[in-house]
Short mmCIF file of C-alpha atoms in Angstrom, two decimals:
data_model
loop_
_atom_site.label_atom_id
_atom_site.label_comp_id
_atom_site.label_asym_id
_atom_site.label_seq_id
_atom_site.Cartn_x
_atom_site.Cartn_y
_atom_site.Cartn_z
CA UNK A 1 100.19 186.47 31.18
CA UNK A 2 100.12 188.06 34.36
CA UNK A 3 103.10 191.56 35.11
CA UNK A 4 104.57 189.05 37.48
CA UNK A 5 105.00 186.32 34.94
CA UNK A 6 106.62 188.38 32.13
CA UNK A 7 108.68 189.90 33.87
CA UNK A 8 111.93 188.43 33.63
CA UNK A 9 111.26 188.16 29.79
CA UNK A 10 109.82 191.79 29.05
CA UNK A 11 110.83 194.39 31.91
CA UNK A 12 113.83 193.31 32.56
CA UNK A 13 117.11 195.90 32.39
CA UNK A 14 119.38 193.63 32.97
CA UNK A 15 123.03 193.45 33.79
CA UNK A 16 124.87 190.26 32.05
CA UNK A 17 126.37 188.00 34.32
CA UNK A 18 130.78 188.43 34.26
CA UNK A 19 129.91 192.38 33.77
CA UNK A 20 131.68 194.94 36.01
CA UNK A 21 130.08 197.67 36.79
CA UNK A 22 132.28 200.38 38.79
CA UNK A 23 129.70 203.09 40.63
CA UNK A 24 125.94 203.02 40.95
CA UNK A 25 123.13 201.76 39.09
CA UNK A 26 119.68 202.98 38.91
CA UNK A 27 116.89 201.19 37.27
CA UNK A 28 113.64 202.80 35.69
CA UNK A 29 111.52 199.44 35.91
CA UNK A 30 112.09 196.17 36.98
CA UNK A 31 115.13 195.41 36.88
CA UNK A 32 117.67 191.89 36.98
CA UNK A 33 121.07 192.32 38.08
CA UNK A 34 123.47 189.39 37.16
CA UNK A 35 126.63 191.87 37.21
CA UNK A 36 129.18 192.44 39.68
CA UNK A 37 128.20 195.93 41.36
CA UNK A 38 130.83 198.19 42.91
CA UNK A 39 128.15 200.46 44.94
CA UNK A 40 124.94 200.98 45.26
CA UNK A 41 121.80 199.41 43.28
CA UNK A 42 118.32 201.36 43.31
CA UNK A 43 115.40 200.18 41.34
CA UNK A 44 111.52 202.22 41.05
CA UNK A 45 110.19 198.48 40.70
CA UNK A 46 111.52 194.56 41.76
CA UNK A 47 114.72 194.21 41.51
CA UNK A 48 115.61 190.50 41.51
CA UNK A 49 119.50 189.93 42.01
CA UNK A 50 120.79 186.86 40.63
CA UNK A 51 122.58 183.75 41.87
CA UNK A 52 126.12 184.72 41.63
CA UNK A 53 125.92 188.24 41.13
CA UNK A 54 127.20 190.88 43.60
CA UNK A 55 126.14 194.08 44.91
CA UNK A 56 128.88 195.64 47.36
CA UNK A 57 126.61 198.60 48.13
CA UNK A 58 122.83 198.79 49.44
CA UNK A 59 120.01 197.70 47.37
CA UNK A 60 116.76 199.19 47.10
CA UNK A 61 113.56 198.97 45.32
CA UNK A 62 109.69 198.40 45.59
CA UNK A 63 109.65 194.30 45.77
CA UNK A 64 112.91 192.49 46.20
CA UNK A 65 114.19 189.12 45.67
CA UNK A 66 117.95 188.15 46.33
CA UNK A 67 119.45 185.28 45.47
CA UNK A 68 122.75 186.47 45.42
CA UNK A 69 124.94 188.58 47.08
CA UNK A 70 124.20 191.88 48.50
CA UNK A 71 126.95 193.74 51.60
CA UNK A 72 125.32 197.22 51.28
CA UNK A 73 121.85 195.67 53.01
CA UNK A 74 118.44 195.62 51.15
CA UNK A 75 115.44 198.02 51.64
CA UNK A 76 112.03 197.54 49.88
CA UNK A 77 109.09 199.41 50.25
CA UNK A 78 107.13 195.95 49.83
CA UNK A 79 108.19 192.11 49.68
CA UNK A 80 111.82 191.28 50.35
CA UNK A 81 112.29 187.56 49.99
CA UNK A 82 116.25 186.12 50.73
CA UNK A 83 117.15 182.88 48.66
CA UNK A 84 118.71 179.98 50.36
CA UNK A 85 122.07 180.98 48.22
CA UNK A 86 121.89 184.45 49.48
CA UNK A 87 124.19 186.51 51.09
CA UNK A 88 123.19 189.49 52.83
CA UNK A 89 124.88 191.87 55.29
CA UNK A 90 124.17 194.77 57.50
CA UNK A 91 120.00 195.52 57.08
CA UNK A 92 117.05 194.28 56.01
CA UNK A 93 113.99 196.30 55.74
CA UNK A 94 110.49 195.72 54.09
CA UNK A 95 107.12 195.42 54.50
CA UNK A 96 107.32 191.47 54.52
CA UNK A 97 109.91 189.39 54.93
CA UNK A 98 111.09 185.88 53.88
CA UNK A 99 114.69 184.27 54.69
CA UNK A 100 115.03 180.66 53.39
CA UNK A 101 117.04 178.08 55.16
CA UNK A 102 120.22 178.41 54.22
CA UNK A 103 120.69 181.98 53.37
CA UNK A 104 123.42 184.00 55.09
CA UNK A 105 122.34 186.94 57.15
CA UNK A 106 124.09 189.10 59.75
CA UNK A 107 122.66 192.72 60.78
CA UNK A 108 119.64 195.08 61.68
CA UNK A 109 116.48 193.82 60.61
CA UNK A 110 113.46 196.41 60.20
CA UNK A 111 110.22 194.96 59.16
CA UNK A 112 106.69 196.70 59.22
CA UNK B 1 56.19 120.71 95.46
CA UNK B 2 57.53 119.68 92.65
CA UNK B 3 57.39 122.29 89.35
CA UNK B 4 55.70 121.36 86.31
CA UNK B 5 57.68 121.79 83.40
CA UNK B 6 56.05 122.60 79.93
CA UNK B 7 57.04 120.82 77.22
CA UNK B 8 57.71 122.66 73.71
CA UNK B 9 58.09 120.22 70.10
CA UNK B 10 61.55 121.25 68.73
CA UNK B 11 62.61 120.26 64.91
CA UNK B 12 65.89 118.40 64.43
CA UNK B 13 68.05 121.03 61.65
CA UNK B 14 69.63 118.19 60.77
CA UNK B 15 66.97 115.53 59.89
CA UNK B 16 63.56 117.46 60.90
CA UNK B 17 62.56 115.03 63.26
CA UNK B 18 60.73 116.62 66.32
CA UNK B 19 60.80 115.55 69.81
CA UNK B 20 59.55 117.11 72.93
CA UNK B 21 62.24 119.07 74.85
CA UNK B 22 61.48 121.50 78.28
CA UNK B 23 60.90 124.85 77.31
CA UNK B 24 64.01 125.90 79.16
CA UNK B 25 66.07 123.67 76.86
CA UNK B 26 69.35 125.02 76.17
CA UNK B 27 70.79 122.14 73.40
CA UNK B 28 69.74 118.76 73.29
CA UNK B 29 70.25 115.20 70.46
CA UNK B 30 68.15 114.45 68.41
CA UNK B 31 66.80 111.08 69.07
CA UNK B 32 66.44 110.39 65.45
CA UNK B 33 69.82 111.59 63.98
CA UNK B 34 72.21 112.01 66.74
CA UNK B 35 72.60 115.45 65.83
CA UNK B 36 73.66 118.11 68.06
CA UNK B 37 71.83 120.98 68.17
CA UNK B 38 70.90 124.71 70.49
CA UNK B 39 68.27 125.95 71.29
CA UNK B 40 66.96 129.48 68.85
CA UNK B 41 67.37 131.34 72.12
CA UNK B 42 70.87 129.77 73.50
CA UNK B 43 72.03 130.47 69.60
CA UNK B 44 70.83 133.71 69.52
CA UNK B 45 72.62 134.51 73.14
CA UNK B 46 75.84 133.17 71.96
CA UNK B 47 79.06 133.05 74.07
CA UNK B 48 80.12 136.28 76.43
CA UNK B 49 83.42 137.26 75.87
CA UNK B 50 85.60 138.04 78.61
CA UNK B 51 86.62 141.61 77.66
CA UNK B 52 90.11 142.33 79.55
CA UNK B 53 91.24 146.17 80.65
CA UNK B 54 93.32 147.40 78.16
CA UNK B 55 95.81 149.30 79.94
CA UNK B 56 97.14 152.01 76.99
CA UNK B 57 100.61 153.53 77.85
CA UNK B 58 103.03 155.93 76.49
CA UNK B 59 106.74 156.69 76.58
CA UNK B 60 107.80 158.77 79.06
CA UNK B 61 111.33 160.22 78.79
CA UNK B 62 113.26 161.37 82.40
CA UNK B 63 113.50 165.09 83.00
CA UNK B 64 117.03 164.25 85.27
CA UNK B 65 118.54 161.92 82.95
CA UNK B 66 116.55 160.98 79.89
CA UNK B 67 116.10 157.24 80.07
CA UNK B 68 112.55 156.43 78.07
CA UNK B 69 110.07 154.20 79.64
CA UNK B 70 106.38 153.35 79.35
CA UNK B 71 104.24 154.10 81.72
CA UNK B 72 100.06 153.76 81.70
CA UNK B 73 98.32 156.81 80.28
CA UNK B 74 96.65 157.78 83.77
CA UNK B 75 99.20 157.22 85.92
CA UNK B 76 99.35 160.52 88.05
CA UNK B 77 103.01 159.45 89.32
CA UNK B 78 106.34 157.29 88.15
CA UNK B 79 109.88 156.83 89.10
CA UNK B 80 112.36 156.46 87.10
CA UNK B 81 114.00 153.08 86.05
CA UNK B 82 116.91 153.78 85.78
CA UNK B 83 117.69 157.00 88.06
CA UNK B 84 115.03 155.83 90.60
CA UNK B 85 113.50 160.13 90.18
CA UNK B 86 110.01 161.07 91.55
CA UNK B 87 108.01 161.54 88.02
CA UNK B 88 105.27 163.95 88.36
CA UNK B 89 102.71 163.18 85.30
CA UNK B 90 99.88 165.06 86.38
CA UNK B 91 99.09 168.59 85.01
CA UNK B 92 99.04 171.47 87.67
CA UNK B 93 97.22 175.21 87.62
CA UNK B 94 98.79 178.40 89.40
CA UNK B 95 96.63 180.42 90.13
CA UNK B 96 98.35 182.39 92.94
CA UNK B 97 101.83 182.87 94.24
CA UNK B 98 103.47 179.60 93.65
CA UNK B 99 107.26 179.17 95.73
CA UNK B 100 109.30 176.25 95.16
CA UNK B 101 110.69 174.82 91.91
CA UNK B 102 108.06 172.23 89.62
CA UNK B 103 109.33 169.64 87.52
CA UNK B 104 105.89 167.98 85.28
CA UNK B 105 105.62 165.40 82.92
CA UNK B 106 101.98 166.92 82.03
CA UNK B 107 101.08 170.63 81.34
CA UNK B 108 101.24 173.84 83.56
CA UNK B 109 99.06 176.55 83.48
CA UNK B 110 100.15 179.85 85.01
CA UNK B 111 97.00 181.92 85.56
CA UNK B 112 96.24 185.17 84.43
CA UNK B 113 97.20 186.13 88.19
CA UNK B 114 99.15 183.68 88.94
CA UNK B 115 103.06 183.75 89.59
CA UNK B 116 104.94 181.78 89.87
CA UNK B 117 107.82 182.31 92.66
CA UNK B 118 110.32 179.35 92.07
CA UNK B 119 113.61 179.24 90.45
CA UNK B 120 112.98 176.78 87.88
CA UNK B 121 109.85 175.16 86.10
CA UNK B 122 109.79 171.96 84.07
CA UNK B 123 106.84 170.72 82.12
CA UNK B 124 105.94 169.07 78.84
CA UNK B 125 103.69 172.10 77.78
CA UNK B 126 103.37 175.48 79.73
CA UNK B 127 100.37 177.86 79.38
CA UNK B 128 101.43 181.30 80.24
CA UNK B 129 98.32 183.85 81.45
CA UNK B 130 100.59 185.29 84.09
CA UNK B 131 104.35 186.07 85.78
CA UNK B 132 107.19 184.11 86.38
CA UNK B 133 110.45 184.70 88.49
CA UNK B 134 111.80 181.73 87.81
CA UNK B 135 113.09 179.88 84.57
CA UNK B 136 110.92 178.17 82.59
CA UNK B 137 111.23 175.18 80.74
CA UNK B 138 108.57 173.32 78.28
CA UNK B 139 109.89 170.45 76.41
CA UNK B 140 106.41 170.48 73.90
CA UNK B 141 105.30 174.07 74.17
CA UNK B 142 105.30 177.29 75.61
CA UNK B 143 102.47 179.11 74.95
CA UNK B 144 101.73 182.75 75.90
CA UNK B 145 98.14 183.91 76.21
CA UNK B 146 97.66 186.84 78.19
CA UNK B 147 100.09 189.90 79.14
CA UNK B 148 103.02 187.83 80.49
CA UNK B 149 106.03 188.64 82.22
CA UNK B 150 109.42 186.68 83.08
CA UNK B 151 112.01 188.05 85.01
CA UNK B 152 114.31 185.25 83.83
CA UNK B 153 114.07 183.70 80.40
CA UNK B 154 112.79 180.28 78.60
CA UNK B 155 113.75 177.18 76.94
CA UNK B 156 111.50 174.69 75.09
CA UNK B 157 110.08 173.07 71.95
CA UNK B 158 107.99 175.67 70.19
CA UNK B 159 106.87 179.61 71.38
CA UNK B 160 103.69 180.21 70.36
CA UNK B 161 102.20 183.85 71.54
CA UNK B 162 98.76 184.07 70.76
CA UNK B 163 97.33 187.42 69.02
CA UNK B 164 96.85 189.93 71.14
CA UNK B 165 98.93 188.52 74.15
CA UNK B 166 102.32 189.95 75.45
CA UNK B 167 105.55 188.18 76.26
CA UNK B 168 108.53 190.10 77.98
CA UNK B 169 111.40 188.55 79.11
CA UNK B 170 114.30 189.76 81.25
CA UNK B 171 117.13 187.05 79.77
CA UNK B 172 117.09 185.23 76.72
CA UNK B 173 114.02 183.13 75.03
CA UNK B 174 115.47 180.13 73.34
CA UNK B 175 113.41 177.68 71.66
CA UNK B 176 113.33 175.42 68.40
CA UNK B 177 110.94 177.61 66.65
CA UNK B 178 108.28 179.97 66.78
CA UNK B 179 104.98 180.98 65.88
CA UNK B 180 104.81 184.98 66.98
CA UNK B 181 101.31 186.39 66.59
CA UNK B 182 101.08 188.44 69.53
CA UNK B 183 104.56 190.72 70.60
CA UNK B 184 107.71 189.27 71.99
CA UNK B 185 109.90 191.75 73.58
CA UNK B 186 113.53 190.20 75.51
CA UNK B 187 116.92 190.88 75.26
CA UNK B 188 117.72 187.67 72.93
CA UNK B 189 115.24 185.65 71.32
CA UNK B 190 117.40 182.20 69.62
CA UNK B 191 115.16 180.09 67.47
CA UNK B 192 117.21 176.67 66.63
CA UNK B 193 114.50 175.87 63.67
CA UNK B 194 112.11 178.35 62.22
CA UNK B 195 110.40 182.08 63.32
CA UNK B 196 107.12 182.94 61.92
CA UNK B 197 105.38 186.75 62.74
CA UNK B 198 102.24 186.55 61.92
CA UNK B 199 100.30 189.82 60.39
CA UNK B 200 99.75 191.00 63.89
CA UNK B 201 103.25 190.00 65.58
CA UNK B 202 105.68 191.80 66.61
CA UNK B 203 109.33 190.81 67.63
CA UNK B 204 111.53 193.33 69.36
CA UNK B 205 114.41 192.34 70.65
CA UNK B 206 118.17 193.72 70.95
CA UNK B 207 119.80 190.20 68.68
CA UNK B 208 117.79 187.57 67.18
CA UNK B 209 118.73 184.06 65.44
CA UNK B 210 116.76 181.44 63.21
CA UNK B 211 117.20 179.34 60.58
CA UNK B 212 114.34 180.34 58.37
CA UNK B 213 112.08 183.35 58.94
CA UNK B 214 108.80 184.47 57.77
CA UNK B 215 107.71 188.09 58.43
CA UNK B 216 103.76 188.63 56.99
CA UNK B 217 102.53 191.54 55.40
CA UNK B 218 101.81 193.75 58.69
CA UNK B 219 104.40 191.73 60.73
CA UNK B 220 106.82 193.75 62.91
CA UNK B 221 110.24 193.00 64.08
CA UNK B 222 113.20 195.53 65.01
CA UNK B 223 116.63 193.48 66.06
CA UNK B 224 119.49 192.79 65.03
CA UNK B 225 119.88 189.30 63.86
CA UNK B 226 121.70 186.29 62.19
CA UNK B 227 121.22 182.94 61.06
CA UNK B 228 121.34 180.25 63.57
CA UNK B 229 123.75 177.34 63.21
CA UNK B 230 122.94 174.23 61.35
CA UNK B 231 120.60 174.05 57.88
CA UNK B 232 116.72 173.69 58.90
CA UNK B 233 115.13 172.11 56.18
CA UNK B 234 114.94 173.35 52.56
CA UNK B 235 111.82 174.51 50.97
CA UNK B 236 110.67 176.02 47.56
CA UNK B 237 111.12 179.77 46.56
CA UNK B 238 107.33 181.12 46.83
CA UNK B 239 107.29 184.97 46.67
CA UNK B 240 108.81 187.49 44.28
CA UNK B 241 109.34 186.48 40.00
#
């Protein structure tokens, strides 16, 4: 099984979805939020934030996927894909870029 | 002086009787049967067919007040049914200063030194080498293939900006999508559908709207931007796991 595939079962420090978590949050590996985040979230790998969860602050990491909601903006240093239930305000930066029908965005996108 | 005509012996298919016909002999009886038969070579001939023109047509919808009618594929010129305009199907080439405003049912092709000096251009598909003062308009397409410059802006179907070529644009560009593998620079680029950059596009622009973008690995764009109104069409989640 490939890193990509196992990822969500065997790198994953992840946040439980209902938790609070007041401040911010910095991830060693990969990382899955599914909490309610009162600042900022910074990963060294992906970072996937889930449907429902909530990041008030900015969100960074290597590859990241965002299904959920994110006010702080998002900034990867590779892929940055933008579900169709997303929510994200006030940046965008990566490398590449994907923003599914659907998604909410409003603010400064930098790509490349 | 009369002609001497050679007899041939002909076989009856029906009976096999033979009997002596003219060579010429297109169908004959037979004498024995009553049969009716041709002759190998009138058989062989068989009947022409009057092949009539097909005249092939296509819809044709009014630039002034969109009534649809057909009209034959090579017709160069229609009016309209119902608003009784001047339809222009032809395509047309600028290749030098162009004044005066265009209106074309067909394609336009604005030359690498071309320019064109009008307020307004309509046409079904625009090819862009060159300038433009005026607005244009292409229902289909717009696509840019050289370093092009508008003073005004653009409307149309799809943007397509070849790699390599050069689009800038003094008011706003807005189309139902577009394909961006070249660089788009304007004040306000609105894309009612979806934006792709290609790896070697680059969109810069001061505000920018879509319903669904794609930005590929070596892609550029520096705006800021929102989603445009109304859902485009939903798709899978490729990407990140």
């Amino acid at each position: 099984m490939s890193r990509e595939e196992n990822l969500a079962e065997e790198e994953v420090l992840s946040t439980e979805t209902g938790l609070q978590i007041w401040g911010d949050v910095k991830f060693r590996e990969d990382a899955v939020v599914g909490a309610h985040v009162k600042g900022d979230v910074k990963g060294a790998g992906r970072v996937i934030v889930k449907e429902g969860a909530v990041v008030t602050g900015a969100l960074e990491g290597s590859d990241l996927r965002v299904q959920g909601e994110v006010q702080g903006g998002v900034a990867g240093r590779g892929q940055v894909w933008i579900g169709s239930q997303a929510k994200v305000k006030l940046r965008c930066q990566g490398q590449s870029l994907r923003i599914e029908p659907g998604a909410e965005f409003r603010g400064e996108i930098q790509v490349g | 002086m009369a002609t001497t005509l050679n007899k041939i012996e002909v076989t009856c298919p029906e009976c096999g009787q033979t009997q002596a016909e003219s060579e010429n002999f297109i169908s004959t009886v037979c004498r024995g049967c009553g049969h009716y038969f041709k002759s190998a070579r009138a058989a062989a001939s068989g009947r022409r067919k009057v092949q009539r023109t097909v005249i092939r047509k296509k819809e044709l919808a009014c630039a002034e007040c969109g009534a649809v009618q057909e009209v034959a594929e090579e017709a160069q010129s229609s009016s309209c049914l119902q608003c009784g305009r001047h339809l222009e199907l032809g395509h047309r080439e600028i290749l030098g200063e162009h004044l005066g405003n265009l209106s074309l049912e067909g394609e336009l092709r604005i030359g690498p030194k071309g320019n064109f000096g009008g307020s307004r251009a309509r046409a079904a598909r625009i090819i862009l080498q060159g300038r433009a003062s005026g607005y244009l308009e292409a229902a289909e397409w717009l696509r840019v293939e050289g370093h092009a410059k508008l003073r005004t802006g653009a409307a149309g179907g799809k943007l397509e900006i070849r790699a390599g070529a050069v689009l800038e644009a003094g008011e706003p560009i807005l189309f139902e999508s577009g394909e961006i593998e070249g660089e788009l620079r304007c004040p306000l680029a609105r894309f009612n559908g979806p934006l792709r950059v290609g790896p070697q596009g680059a969109v810069l622009a001061e505000k920018l709207s879509f319903t669904e973008l794609t930005v590929e690995p070596g892609g550029k764009i520096r705006a800021w931007a929102e989603m445009a109104g109304g859902e485009g069409p939903r798709s899978g989640t490729p990407g990140l796991r």
